[in-house]
Short mmCIF file of C-alpha atoms in Angstrom, two decimals:
data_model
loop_
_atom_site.label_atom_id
_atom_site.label_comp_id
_atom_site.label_asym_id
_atom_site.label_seq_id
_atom_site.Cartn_x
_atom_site.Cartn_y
_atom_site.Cartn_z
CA UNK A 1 -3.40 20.28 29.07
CA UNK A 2 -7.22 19.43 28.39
CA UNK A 3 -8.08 16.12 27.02
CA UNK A 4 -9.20 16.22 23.53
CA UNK A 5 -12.25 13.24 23.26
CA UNK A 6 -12.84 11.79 19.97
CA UNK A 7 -15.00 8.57 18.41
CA UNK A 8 -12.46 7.57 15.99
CA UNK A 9 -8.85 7.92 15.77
CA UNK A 10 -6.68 7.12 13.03
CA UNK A 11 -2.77 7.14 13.45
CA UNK A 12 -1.01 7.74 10.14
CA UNK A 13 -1.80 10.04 7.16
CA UNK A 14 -0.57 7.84 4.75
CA UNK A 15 -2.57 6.37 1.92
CA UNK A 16 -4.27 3.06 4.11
CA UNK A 17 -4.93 6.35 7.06
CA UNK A 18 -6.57 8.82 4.84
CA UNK A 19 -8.37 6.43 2.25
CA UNK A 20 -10.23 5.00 5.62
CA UNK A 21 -10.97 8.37 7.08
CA UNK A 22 -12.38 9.21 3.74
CA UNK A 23 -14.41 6.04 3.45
CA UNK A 24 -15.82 6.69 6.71
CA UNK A 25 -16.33 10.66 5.60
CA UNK A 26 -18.40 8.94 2.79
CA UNK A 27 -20.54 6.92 5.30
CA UNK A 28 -21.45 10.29 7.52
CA UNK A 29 -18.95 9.50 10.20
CA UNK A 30 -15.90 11.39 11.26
CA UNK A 31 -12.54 10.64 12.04
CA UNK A 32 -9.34 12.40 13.27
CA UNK A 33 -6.25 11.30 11.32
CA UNK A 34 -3.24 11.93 13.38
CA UNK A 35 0.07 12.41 11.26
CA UNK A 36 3.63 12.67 12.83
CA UNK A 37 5.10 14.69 10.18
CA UNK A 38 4.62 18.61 10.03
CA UNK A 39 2.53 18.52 6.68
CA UNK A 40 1.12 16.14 4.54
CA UNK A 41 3.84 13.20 3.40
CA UNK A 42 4.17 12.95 -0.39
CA UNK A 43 6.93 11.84 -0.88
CA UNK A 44 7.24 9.08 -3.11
CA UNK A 45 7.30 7.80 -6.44
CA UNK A 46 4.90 5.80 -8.59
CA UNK A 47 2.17 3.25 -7.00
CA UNK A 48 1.37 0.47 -9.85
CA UNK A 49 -2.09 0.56 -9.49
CA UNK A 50 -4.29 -2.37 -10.33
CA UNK A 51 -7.79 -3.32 -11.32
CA UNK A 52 -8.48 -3.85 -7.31
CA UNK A 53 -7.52 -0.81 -6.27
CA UNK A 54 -9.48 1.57 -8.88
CA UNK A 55 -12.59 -0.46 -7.70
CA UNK A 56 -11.60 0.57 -4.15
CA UNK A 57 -10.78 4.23 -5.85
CA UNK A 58 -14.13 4.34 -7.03
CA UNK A 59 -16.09 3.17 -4.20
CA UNK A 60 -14.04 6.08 -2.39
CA UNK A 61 -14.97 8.57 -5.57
CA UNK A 62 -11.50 9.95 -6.44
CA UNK A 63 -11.38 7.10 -9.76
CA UNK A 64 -12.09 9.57 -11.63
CA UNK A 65 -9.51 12.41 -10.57
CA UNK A 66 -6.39 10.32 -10.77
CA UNK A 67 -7.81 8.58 -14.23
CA UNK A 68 -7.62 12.02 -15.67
CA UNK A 69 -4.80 12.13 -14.73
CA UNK A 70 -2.29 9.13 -15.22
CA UNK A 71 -2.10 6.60 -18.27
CA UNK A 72 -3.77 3.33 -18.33
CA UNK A 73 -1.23 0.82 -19.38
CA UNK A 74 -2.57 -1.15 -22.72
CA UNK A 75 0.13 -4.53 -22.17
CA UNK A 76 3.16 -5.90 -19.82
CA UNK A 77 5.89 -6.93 -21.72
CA UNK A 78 9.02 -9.01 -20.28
CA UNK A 79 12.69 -9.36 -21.80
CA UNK A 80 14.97 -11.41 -21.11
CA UNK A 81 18.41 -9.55 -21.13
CA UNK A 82 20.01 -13.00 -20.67
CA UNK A 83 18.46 -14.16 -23.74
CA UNK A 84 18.30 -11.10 -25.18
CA UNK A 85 15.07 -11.46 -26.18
CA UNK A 86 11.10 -10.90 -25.19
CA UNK A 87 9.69 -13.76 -23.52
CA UNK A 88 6.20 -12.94 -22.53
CA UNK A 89 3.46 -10.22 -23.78
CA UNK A 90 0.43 -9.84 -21.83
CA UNK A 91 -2.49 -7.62 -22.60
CA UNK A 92 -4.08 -5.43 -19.94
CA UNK A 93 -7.02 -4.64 -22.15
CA UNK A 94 -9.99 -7.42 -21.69
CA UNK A 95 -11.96 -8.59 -18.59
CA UNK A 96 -11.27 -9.99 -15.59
CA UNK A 97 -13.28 -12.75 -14.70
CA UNK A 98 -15.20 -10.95 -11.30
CA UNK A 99 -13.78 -7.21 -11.79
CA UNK A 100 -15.31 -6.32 -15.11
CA UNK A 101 -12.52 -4.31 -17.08
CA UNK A 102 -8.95 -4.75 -16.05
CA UNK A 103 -7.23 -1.29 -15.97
CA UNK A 104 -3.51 -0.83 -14.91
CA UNK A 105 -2.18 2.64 -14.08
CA UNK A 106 1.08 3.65 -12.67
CA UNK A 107 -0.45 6.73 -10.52
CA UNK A 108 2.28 8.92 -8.74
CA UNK A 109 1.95 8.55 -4.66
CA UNK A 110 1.91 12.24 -4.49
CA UNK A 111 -0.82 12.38 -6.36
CA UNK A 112 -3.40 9.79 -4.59
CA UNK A 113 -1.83 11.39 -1.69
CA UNK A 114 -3.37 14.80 -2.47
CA UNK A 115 -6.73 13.63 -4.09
CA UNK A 116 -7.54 11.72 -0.90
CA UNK A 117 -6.47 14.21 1.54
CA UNK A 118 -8.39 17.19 -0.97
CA UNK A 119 -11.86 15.31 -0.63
CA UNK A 120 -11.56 15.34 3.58
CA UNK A 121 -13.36 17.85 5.67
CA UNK A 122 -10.98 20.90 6.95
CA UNK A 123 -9.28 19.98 10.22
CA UNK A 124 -9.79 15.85 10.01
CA UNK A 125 -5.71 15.50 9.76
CA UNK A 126 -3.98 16.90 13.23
CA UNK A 127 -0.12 17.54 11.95
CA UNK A 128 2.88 17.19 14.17
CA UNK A 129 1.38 14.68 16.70
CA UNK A 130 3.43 11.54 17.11
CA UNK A 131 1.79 9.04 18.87
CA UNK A 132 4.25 7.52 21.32
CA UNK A 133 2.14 5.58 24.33
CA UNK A 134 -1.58 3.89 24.23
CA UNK A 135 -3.12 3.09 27.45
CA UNK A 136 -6.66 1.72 28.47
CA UNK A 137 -9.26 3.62 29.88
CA UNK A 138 -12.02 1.65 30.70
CA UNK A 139 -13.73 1.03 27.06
CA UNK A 140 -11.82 3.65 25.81
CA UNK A 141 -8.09 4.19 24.46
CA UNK A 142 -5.84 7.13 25.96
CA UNK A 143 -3.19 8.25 23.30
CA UNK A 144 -0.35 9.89 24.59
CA UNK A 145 1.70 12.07 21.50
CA UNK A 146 5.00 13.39 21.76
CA UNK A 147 3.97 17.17 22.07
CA UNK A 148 2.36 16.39 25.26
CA UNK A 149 -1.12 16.38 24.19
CA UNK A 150 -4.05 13.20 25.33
CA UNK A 151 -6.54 11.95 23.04
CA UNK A 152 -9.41 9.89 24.20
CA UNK A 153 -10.86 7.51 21.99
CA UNK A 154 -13.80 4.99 21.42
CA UNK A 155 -11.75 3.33 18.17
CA UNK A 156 -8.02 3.30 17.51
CA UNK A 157 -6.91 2.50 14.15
CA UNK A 158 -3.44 1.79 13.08
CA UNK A 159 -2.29 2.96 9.47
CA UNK A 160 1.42 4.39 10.81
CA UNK A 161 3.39 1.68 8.56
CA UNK A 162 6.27 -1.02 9.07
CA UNK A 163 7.05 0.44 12.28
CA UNK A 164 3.60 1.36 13.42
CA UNK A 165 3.17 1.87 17.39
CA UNK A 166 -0.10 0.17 16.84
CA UNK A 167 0.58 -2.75 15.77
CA UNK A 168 3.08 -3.21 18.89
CA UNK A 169 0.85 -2.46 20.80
CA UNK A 170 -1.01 -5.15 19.22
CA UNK A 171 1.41 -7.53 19.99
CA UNK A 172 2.31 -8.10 16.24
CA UNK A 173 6.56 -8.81 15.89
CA UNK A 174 8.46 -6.53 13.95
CA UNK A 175 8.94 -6.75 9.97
CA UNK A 176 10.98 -9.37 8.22
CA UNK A 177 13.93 -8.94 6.06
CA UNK A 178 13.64 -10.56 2.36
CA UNK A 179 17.09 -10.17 1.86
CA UNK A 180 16.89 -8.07 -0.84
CA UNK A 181 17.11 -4.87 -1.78
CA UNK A 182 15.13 -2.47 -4.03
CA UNK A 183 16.57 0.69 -5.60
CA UNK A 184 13.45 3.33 -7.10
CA UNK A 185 13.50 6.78 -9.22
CA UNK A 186 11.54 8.71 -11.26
CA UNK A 187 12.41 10.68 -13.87
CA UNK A 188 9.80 13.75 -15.56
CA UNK A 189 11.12 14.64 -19.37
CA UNK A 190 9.40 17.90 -20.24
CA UNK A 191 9.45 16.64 -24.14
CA UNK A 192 8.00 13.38 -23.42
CA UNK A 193 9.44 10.48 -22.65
CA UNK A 194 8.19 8.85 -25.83
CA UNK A 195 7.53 5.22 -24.53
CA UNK A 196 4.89 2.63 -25.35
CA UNK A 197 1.52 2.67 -22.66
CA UNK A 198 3.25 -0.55 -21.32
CA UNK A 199 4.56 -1.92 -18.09
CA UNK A 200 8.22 -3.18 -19.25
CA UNK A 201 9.90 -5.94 -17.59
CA UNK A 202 13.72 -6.86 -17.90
CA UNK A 203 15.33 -9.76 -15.96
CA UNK A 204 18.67 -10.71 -15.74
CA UNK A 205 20.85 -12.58 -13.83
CA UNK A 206 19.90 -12.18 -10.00
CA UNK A 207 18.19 -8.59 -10.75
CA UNK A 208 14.47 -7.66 -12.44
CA UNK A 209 13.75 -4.20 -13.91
CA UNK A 210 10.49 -2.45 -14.35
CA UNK A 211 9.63 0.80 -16.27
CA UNK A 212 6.17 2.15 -16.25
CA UNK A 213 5.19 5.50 -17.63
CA UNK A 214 2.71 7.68 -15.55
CA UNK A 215 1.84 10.28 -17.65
CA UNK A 216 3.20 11.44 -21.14
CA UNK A 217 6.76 12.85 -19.11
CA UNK A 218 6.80 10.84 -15.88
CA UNK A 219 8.52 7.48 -16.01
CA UNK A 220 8.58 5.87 -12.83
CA UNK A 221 11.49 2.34 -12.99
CA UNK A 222 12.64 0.07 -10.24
CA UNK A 223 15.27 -2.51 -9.61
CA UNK A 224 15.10 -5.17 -7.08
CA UNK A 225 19.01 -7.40 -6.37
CA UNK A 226 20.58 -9.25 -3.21
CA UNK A 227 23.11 -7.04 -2.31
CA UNK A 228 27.04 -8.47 -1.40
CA UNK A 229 28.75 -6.10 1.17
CA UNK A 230 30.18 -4.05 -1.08
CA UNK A 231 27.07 -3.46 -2.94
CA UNK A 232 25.26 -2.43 0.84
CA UNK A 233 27.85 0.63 1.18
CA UNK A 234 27.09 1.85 -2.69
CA UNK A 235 23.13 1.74 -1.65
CA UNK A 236 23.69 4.59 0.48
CA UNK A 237 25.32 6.64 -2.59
CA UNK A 238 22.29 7.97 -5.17
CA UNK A 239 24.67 8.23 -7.86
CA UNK A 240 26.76 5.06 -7.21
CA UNK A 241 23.14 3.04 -7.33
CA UNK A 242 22.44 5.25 -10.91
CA UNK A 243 25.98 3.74 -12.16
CA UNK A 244 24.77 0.43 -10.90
CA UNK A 245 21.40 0.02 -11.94
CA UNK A 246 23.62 0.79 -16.10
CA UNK A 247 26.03 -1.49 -14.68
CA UNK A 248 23.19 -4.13 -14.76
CA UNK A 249 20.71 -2.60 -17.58
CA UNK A 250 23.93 -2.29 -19.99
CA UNK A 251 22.05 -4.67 -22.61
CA UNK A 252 18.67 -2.71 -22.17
CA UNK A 253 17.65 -0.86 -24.92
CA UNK A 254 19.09 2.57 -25.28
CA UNK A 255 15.42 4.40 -24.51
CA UNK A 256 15.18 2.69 -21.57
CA UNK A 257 19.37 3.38 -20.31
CA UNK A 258 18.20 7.11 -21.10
CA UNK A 259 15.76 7.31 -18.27
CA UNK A 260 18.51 6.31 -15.91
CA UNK A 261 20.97 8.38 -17.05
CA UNK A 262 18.12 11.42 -16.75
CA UNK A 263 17.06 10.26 -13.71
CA UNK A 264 18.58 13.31 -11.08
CA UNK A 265 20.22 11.95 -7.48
CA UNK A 266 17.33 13.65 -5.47
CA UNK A 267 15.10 11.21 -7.40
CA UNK A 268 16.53 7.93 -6.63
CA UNK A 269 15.86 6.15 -3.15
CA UNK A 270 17.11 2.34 -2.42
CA UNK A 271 15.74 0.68 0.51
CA UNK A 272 15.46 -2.92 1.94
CA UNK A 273 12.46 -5.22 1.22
CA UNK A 274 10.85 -5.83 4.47
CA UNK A 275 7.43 -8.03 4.97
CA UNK A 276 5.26 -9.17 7.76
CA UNK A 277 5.64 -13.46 7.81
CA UNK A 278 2.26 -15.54 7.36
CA UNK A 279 2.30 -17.08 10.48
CA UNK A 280 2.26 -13.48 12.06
CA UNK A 281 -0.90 -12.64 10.41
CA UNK A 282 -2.54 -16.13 10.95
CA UNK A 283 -1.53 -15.98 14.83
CA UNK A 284 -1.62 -12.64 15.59
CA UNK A 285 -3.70 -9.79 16.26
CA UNK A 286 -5.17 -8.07 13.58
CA UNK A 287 -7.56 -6.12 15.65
CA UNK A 288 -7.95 -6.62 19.83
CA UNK A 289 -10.89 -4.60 21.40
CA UNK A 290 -11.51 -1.43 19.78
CA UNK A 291 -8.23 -1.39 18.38
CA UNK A 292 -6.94 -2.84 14.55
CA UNK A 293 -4.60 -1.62 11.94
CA UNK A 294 -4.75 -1.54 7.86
CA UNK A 295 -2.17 -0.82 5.26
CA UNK A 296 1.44 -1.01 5.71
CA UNK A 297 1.41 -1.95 9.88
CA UNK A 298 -0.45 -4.42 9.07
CA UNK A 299 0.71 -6.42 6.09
CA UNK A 300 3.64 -4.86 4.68
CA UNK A 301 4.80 -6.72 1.62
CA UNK A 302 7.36 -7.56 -0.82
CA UNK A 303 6.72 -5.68 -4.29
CA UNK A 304 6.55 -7.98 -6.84
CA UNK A 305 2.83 -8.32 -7.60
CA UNK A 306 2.99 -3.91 -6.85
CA UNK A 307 -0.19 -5.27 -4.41
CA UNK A 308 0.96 -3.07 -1.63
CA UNK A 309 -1.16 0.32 -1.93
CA UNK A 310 -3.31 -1.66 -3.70
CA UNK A 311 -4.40 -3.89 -0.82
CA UNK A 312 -4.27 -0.58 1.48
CA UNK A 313 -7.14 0.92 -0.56
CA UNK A 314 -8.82 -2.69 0.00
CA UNK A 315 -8.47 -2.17 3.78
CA UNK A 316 -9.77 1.40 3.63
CA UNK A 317 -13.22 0.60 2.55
CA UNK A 318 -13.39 -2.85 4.17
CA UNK A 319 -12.82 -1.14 7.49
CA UNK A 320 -15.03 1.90 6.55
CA UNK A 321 -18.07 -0.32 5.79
CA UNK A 322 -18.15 -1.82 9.02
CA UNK A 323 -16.97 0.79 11.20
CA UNK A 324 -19.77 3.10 9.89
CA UNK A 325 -22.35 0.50 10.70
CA UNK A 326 -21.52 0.94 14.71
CA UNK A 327 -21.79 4.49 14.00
CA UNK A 328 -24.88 4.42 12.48
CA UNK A 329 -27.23 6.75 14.27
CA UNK A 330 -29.75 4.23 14.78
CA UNK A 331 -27.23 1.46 16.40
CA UNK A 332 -26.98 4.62 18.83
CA UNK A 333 -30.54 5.21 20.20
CA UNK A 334 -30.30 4.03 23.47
CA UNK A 335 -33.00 4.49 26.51
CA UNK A 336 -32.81 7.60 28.61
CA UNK A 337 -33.34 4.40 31.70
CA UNK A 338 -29.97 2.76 30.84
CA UNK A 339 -27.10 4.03 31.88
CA UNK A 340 -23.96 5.80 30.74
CA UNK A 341 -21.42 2.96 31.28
CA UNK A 342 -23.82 0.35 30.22
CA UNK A 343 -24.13 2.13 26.68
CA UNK A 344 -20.33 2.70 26.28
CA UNK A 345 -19.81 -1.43 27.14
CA UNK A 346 -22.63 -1.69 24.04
CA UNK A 347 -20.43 0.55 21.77
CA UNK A 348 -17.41 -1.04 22.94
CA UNK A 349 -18.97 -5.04 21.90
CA UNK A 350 -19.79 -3.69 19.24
CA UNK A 351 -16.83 -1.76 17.75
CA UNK A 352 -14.79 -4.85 19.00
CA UNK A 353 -17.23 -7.39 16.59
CA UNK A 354 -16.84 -4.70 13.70
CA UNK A 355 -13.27 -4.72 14.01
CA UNK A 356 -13.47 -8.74 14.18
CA UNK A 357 -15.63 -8.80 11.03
CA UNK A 358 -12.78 -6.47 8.97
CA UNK A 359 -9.62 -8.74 9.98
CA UNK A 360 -11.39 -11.78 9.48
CA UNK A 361 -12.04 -10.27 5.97
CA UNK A 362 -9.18 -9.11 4.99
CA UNK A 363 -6.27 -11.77 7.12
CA UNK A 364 -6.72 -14.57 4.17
CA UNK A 365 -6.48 -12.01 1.39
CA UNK A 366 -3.65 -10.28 3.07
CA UNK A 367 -1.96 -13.80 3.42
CA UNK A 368 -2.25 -15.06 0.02
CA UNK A 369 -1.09 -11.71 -1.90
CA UNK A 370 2.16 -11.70 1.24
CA UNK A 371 2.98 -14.87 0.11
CA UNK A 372 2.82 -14.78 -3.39
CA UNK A 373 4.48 -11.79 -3.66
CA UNK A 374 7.25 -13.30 -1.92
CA UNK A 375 7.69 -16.47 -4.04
CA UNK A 376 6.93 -14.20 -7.13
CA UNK A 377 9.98 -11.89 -6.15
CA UNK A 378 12.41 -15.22 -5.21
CA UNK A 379 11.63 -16.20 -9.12
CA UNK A 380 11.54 -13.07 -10.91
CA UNK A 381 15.00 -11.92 -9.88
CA UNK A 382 16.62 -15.16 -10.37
CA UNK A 383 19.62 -15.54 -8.08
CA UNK A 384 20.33 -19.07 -8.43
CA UNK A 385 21.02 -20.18 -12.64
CA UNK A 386 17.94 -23.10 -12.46
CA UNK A 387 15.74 -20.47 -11.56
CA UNK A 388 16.25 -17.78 -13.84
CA UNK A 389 16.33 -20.58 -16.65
CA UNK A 390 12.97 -21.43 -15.71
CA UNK A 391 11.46 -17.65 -15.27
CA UNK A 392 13.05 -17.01 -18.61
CA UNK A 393 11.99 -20.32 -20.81
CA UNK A 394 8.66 -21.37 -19.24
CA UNK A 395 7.68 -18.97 -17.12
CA UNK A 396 7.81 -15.75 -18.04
CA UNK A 397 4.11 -15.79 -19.31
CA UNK A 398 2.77 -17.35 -16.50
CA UNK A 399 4.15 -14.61 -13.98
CA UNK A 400 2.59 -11.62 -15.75
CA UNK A 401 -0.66 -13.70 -15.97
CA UNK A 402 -0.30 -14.05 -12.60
CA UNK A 403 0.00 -10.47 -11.44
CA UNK A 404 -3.16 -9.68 -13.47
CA UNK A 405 -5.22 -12.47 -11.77
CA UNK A 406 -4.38 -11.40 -8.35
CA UNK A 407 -5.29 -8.06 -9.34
CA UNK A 408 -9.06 -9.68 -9.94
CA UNK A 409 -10.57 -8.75 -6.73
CA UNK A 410 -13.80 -6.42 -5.81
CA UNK A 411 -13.51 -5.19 -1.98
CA UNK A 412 -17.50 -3.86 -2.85
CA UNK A 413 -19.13 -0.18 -2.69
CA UNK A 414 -19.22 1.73 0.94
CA UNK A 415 -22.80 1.40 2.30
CA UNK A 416 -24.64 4.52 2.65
CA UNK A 417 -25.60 4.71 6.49
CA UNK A 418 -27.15 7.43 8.74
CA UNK A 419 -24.40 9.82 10.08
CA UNK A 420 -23.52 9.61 13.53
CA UNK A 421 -24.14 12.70 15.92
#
């Protein structure tokens, strides 16, 4: 089988894989995504999507698409169902201190999923091509996929999730566990669901709850818990996990019960929370040579600030903006008197500093929202009685501030470069 020879390679057409090959679309450079499954993956429920993440929307130019689409959220409200009471209401209308407007939407994955792989070039995502081997080829990367078929590439880039090849390759250990679990569904009411433009907290004792409506009939919800044994065999059950998650809501209000009880089997998924540990992403490697990875394989997170896609997007352009600049046509006019191998070591110092600049970027961001998120989700579900006393008499304002102010963070516009041919 003939060797297919390519400048950039992306593994993984998730949302980190195809907002990156779009970024670098923008730029004038092109990319081949490779993606294991036989179409595109939208599967998925809603993506709470911050202030961050539309700038990094925008700078990609699909804001617009999914605005039109999806409700911005006016305030985040939290209840105490131990207290039965509200503790905390934050507006999401005002202005961040260094992002302008803030703007909360909950978008539906399927639907970023679509608008980012719409605005690609015909052909950019190969299908059915699981990447199972990488070996080194000089200053280039051989890829080795399932079907049989070699790749040969000048940059590899990881976006293929918790259990991304890449990142092994990499040398990065395998996720954590956070000892919890979350259960997710979503729930489309062709009458209208009827609720407030708000993202609605409820915490209780050892569990927290979110609703957030997407559109005027889509209601996306959540519930995070540490499981006991019993509790582990029920998660495998859809409909068991819809009689728990009333179980625990049973002093919600009734609108909010009524999403539950509409929500259908097929739409509820429960799943462990899994995150990469801080000392992993202080010691190890980010990016090696001309290889890195983004998104998911490279800082998968705990939920609680809903930073995850977000901080994907972030990646995206990050690594766009200073990919592109290697590829810039004029970075690329080398003497006819110097040789081949001489201008692919060039390319290769210089992908390899590109690839430095974008980790050393984004490895302290990454850190601090991985963190937080953790100690954020240890507090909001409040196993232990001191700490769900504290979340739900002193702190309930200060968490949902909290989630706004991480949200107040500009990853910057793609530069516009020369294309690379």
């Amino acid at each position: 089988m003939e060797m297919i020879v390519e400048d950039i390679v992306i593994v993984g057409a998730g949302i980190a894989g195809l907002a990156t090959s779009l970024g670098l679309h923008r730029l004038g450079v092109a990319s081949l995504v490779l993606e294991s499954s036989e179409k595109l993956r939208v599967y998925g429920f809603g993506l709470t999507t911050w202030t961050n993440a539309w700038k990094a929307l925008d700078a990609l130019g699909i804001g617009d698409i999914l605005r039109h689409q999806h409700l911005r959220l006016t305030k985040s409200v939290t209840t105490s169902l131990i207290m039965g009471q509200e503790t905390s209401t934050t507006s999401l209308r005002g202005t961040a201190k260094h992002c302008g407007d803030i703007e909360v939407r909950c978008v539906l994955r399927q639907l970023m999923v679509e608008a980012l792989a719409n605005e690609l070039p015909s052909g950019t995502v190969r299908y059915s091509s699981k990447l199972i081997a990488i070996e080194d080829s000089g200053f280039s990367k051989i890829l080795h996929l399932q079907d049989g078929t070699t790749i040969k590439t000048k940059v590899l880039i990881g976006c293929d999730g918790i259990k991304s090849v890449v990142a092994k390759w990499l040398g990065l250990r395998g996720t954590s566990f956070t000892g919890r679990y979350c259960v997710r569904g979503c729930v489309n009411n062709n009458h209208g669901h009827g609720l407030q433009l708000s993202f609605m907290h409820f915490f209780g004792k050892g569990f927290r709850s979110g609703f957030l409506p997407c559109d005027h009939k889509t209601v996306y919800w959540f519930l995070t818990w540490t499981p006991n044994n019993q509790e582990l065999e029920m998660a495998k059950s859809p409909n068991k996990m819809k009689q728990f998650v009333l179980s625990k809501l049973e002093k919600a209000p009734s609108d909010i019960r009524r999403i539950i009880e509409k929500t259908e089997a097929e739409d509820i998924f429960t799943a462990a929370l899994k995150y990469r540990p801080q000392w992993e992403l202080i010691r190890g490697n980010i990016s090696k040579g001309n290889v890195c990875v983004a998104g998911d394989a490279f800082h998968p997170m705990a939920p609680d600030l809903g930073q995850g896609g977000c901080c994907s997007l972030e990646d995206a352009v990050v690594l766009a903006r200073c990919v592109a600049q290697v590829f810039n046509r004029k970075n690329n006019d080398y003497d006819n008197n110097i040789i081949e191998e001489e201008k692919e070591k060039d390319l290769y110092k210089r992908v390899e500093a590109a690839l430095e600049k974008y980790a050393n970027e984004r490895k302290w961001r990454s850190i601090d929202i991985s963190v937080t998120s953790l100690v954020v989700g240890f507090i909001q579900q409040g196993d232990l009685d001191f700490v769900s006393h504290l979340r739900d008499k002193y702190l309930a304002s200060f968490l949902a501030h909290l989630m706004v102010n991480k949200s107040d963070f500009d990853c910057g516009r793609l530069n516009i470069v020369t294309p690379y041919s």
